[in-house]
Amino acid sequence: QVQLVESGGGLVQAGGSLRLSCAASGRTFSSYFMGWFRHAPGKEREFVASITWSAVNTYYADSVKGRFRISRDNAKNTLHLQMNSLKPEDTARYYCAASQQRAGNRPNAYDYWGQGTQDTVSS
């Protein structure tokens, strides 16, 4: 199994940027399909982005496409989410997740989750 720990959240003004990181430990990081999700109060958990094992392919929710970028460094067992042009509606707790299959945007297809990191975007 793999353990995931997110970091990099915080408070930022609208239009600003944040970079989230997810450190993985345990089983070989490169064997996992990885994703980012977010959960805002009163809303359903929402897919943000995902990336294949060797980072050949990336996928994004329409709401973040062109503003966010997912990446991974398999040598450092780390997943990243660069978030630019942030909007108040991006305010949420962000979670990284790992799957041993091509999980896409389906949260139930992910096997492991971190504890999340809070991002707050002020207007």
CSV table of N, CA and C in Angstrom, one decimal, residues 32-98:
chain,number,residue,atom,x,y,z
A,32,TYR,N,1.4,3.6,-9.4
A,32,TYR,CA,0.0,4.2,-9.1
A,32,TYR,C,-0.4,5.2,-10.1
A,33,PHE,N,-1.6,5.1,-10.6
A,33,PHE,CA,-2.3,6.2,-11.3
A,33,PHE,C,-2.7,7.2,-10.2
A,34,MET,N,-2.5,8.5,-10.4
A,34,MET,CA,-2.7,9.5,-9.4
A,34,MET,C,-3.7,10.5,-9.7
A,35,GLY,N,-4.4,11.0,-8.7
A,35,GLY,CA,-5.4,12.1,-9.0
A,35,GLY,C,-5.5,13.1,-7.9
A,36,TRP,N,-6.0,14.2,-8.2
A,36,TRP,CA,-6.4,15.3,-7.2
A,36,TRP,C,-7.9,15.4,-7.2
A,37,PHE,N,-8.4,15.5,-6.0
A,37,PHE,CA,-9.8,15.8,-5.9
A,37,PHE,C,-10.0,17.0,-4.9
A,38,ARG,N,-11.2,17.6,-4.8
A,38,ARG,CA,-11.4,18.7,-3.8
A,38,ARG,C,-12.8,18.5,-3.3
A,39,HIS,N,-12.9,19.1,-2.1
A,39,HIS,CA,-14.2,19.0,-1.4
A,39,HIS,C,-14.5,20.3,-0.7
A,40,ALA,N,-15.5,21.0,-1.1
A,40,ALA,CA,-15.9,22.2,-0.5
A,40,ALA,C,-17.1,22.0,0.4
A,41,PRO,N,-17.3,22.7,1.5
A,41,PRO,CA,-18.4,22.6,2.3
A,41,PRO,C,-19.8,22.7,1.6
A,42,GLY,N,-20.6,21.7,1.8
A,42,GLY,CA,-21.9,21.8,1.2
A,42,GLY,C,-21.9,21.3,-0.3
A,43,LYS,N,-20.8,20.8,-0.8
A,43,LYS,CA,-20.7,20.3,-2.1
A,43,LYS,C,-20.2,18.9,-2.2
A,44,GLU,N,-20.4,18.3,-3.3
A,44,GLU,CA,-19.9,16.9,-3.5
A,44,GLU,C,-18.4,17.0,-3.7
A,45,ARG,N,-17.7,15.9,-3.4
A,45,ARG,CA,-16.3,15.7,-3.7
A,45,ARG,C,-16.2,15.8,-5.3
A,46,GLU,N,-15.2,16.6,-5.7
A,46,GLU,CA,-15.1,16.9,-7.1
A,46,GLU,C,-13.7,16.5,-7.7
A,47,PHE,N,-13.7,15.9,-8.8
A,47,PHE,CA,-12.5,15.5,-9.5
A,47,PHE,C,-11.8,16.8,-10.0
A,48,VAL,N,-10.5,16.9,-9.9
A,48,VAL,CA,-9.7,18.1,-10.3
A,48,VAL,C,-8.8,17.7,-11.5
A,49,ALA,N,-8.0,16.7,-11.3
A,49,ALA,CA,-7.0,16.3,-12.3
A,49,ALA,C,-6.5,14.9,-12.0
A,50,SER,N,-6.0,14.2,-13.0
A,50,SER,CA,-5.3,12.9,-12.8
A,50,SER,C,-4.2,12.8,-13.8
A,51,ILE,N,-3.3,11.8,-13.5
A,51,ILE,CA,-2.1,11.7,-14.3
A,51,ILE,C,-1.8,10.2,-14.4
A,52,THR,N,-1.3,9.7,-15.5
A,52,THR,CA,-1.0,8.3,-15.7
A,52,THR,C,0.4,8.0,-15.1
A,53,TRP,N,0.7,6.7,-15.0
A,53,TRP,CA,1.8,6.3,-14.3
A,53,TRP,C,3.2,6.9,-14.6
A,54,SER,N,3.4,7.1,-15.9
A,54,SER,CA,4.6,7.7,-16.4
A,54,SER,C,4.4,9.1,-16.8
A,55,ALA,N,3.3,9.7,-16.5
A,55,ALA,CA,3.0,11.1,-16.8
A,55,ALA,C,2.8,11.4,-18.3
A,56,VAL,N,2.6,10.4,-19.0
A,56,VAL,CA,2.4,10.6,-20.5
A,56,VAL,C,1.1,11.3,-20.7
A,57,ASN,N,0.0,11.0,-19.9
A,57,ASN,CA,-1.3,11.6,-20.1
A,57,ASN,C,-1.8,12.3,-18.8
A,58,THR,N,-2.4,13.4,-19.0
A,58,THR,CA,-3.0,14.1,-17.9
A,58,THR,C,-4.5,14.5,-18.3
A,59,TYR,N,-5.3,14.6,-17.3
A,59,TYR,CA,-6.7,14.8,-17.5
A,59,TYR,C,-7.2,15.9,-16.5
A,60,TYR,N,-8.1,16.8,-16.9
A,60,TYR,CA,-8.5,17.9,-16.1
A,60,TYR,C,-10.1,18.0,-16.1
A,61,ALA,N,-10.6,18.5,-15.0
A,61,ALA,CA,-12.0,18.9,-15.0
A,61,ALA,C,-12.1,20.2,-15.8
A,62,ASP,N,-13.2,20.4,-16.4
A,62,ASP,CA,-13.4,21.6,-17.2
A,62,ASP,C,-13.2,22.9,-16.4
A,63,SER,N,-13.6,22.8,-15.1
A,63,SER,CA,-13.5,24.0,-14.3
A,63,SER,C,-12.1,24.5,-14.0
A,64,VAL,N,-11.1,23.6,-14.2
A,64,VAL,CA,-9.7,24.0,-13.9
A,64,VAL,C,-8.8,23.9,-15.1
A,65,LYS,N,-9.3,23.5,-16.2
A,65,LYS,CA,-8.5,23.3,-17.4
A,65,LYS,C,-8.0,24.7,-17.9
A,66,GLY,N,-6.7,24.7,-18.2
A,66,GLY,CA,-6.0,25.9,-18.6
A,66,GLY,C,-5.5,26.7,-17.4
A,67,ARG,N,-5.9,26.4,-16.2
A,67,ARG,CA,-5.4,27.1,-15.0
A,67,ARG,C,-4.6,26.2,-14.1
A,68,PHE,N,-4.9,24.9,-14.0
A,68,PHE,CA,-4.2,24.0,-13.1
A,68,PHE,C,-3.3,23.1,-14.0
A,69,ARG,N,-2.2,22.6,-13.4
A,69,ARG,CA,-1.4,21.6,-14.1
A,69,ARG,C,-1.0,20.5,-13.1
A,70,ILE,N,-1.2,19.3,-13.4
A,70,ILE,CA,-0.8,18.2,-12.6
A,70,ILE,C,0.5,17.6,-13.1
A,71,SER,N,1.4,17.2,-12.2
A,71,SER,CA,2.6,16.6,-12.6
A,71,SER,C,3.1,15.7,-11.5
A,72,ARG,N,4.0,14.8,-11.9
A,72,ARG,CA,4.6,13.9,-10.9
A,72,ARG,C,6.1,13.7,-11.1
A,73,ASP,N,6.8,13.4,-10.1
A,73,ASP,CA,8.2,13.1,-10.1
A,73,ASP,C,8.4,11.7,-9.5
A,74,ASN,N,8.4,10.7,-10.3
A,74,ASN,CA,8.5,9.3,-9.8
A,74,ASN,C,9.8,9.1,-9.0
A,75,ALA,N,10.9,9.8,-9.4
A,75,ALA,CA,12.1,9.6,-8.7
A,75,ALA,C,12.1,10.2,-7.3
A,76,LYS,N,11.2,11.2,-7.0
A,76,LYS,CA,11.1,11.8,-5.7
A,76,LYS,C,9.8,11.4,-5.0
A,77,ASN,N,9.0,10.4,-5.7
A,77,ASN,CA,7.7,10.0,-5.1
A,77,ASN,C,6.8,11.1,-4.7
A,78,THR,N,6.7,12.0,-5.6
A,78,THR,CA,5.9,13.2,-5.4
A,78,THR,C,4.9,13.6,-6.5
A,79,LEU,N,3.8,14.0,-6.1
A,79,LEU,CA,2.7,14.5,-7.1
A,79,LEU,C,2.5,16.0,-6.8
A,80,HIS,N,2.3,16.7,-7.8
A,80,HIS,CA,2.1,18.2,-7.7
A,80,HIS,C,0.9,18.6,-8.4
A,81,LEU,N,0.3,19.8,-7.9
A,81,LEU,CA,-0.8,20.4,-8.6
A,81,LEU,C,-0.4,21.9,-8.6
A,82,GLN,N,-0.1,22.5,-9.7
A,82,GLN,CA,0.2,23.9,-9.8
A,82,GLN,C,-1.2,24.6,-10.2
A,83,MET,N,-1.6,25.5,-9.3
A,83,MET,CA,-2.9,26.2,-9.5
A,83,MET,C,-2.6,27.6,-9.7
A,84,ASN,N,-3.0,28.1,-10.9
A,84,ASN,CA,-2.9,29.5,-11.2
A,84,ASN,C,-4.2,30.2,-11.5
A,85,SER,N,-4.2,31.5,-11.5
A,85,SER,CA,-5.5,32.2,-11.7
A,85,SER,C,-6.6,31.7,-10.8
A,86,LEU,N,-6.3,31.6,-9.6
A,86,LEU,CA,-7.2,31.0,-8.6
A,86,LEU,C,-8.5,31.9,-8.5
A,87,LYS,N,-9.6,31.3,-8.2
A,87,LYS,CA,-10.9,31.9,-8.1
A,87,LYS,C,-11.5,31.6,-6.7
A,88,PRO,N,-12.3,32.4,-6.1
A,88,PRO,CA,-12.9,32.0,-4.9
A,88,PRO,C,-13.6,30.7,-4.9
A,89,GLU,N,-14.2,30.3,-6.0
A,89,GLU,CA,-14.8,29.0,-6.1
A,89,GLU,C,-13.9,27.8,-6.1
A,90,ASP,N,-12.6,28.1,-6.2
A,90,ASP,CA,-11.6,27.0,-6.0
A,90,ASP,C,-11.3,26.7,-4.5
A,91,THR,N,-11.9,27.5,-3.6
A,91,THR,CA,-11.8,27.2,-2.2
A,91,THR,C,-12.3,25.8,-1.9
A,92,ALA,N,-11.5,25.0,-1.3
A,92,ALA,CA,-11.9,23.6,-0.9
A,92,ALA,C,-10.7,23.0,-0.2
A,93,ARG,N,-11.0,21.8,0.3
A,93,ARG,CA,-9.9,20.9,0.8
A,93,ARG,C,-9.5,20.0,-0.3
A,94,TYR,N,-8.2,20.0,-0.6
A,94,TYR,CA,-7.7,19.3,-1.8
A,94,TYR,C,-7.0,18.0,-1.3
A,95,TYR,N,-7.4,16.9,-2.0
A,95,TYR,CA,-6.9,15.6,-1.6
A,95,TYR,C,-6.1,14.9,-2.8
A,96,CYS,N,-5.0,14.3,-2.5
A,96,CYS,CA,-4.4,13.4,-3.6
A,96,CYS,C,-4.9,12.0,-3.3
A,97,ALA,N,-4.9,11.2,-4.4
A,97,ALA,CA,-5.4,9.8,-4.3
A,97,ALA,C,-4.6,9.0,-5.3
A,98,ALA,N,-4.5,7.7,-4.9
A,98,ALA,CA,-3.7,6.8,-5.7
A,98,ALA,C,-4.6,5.5,-6.1
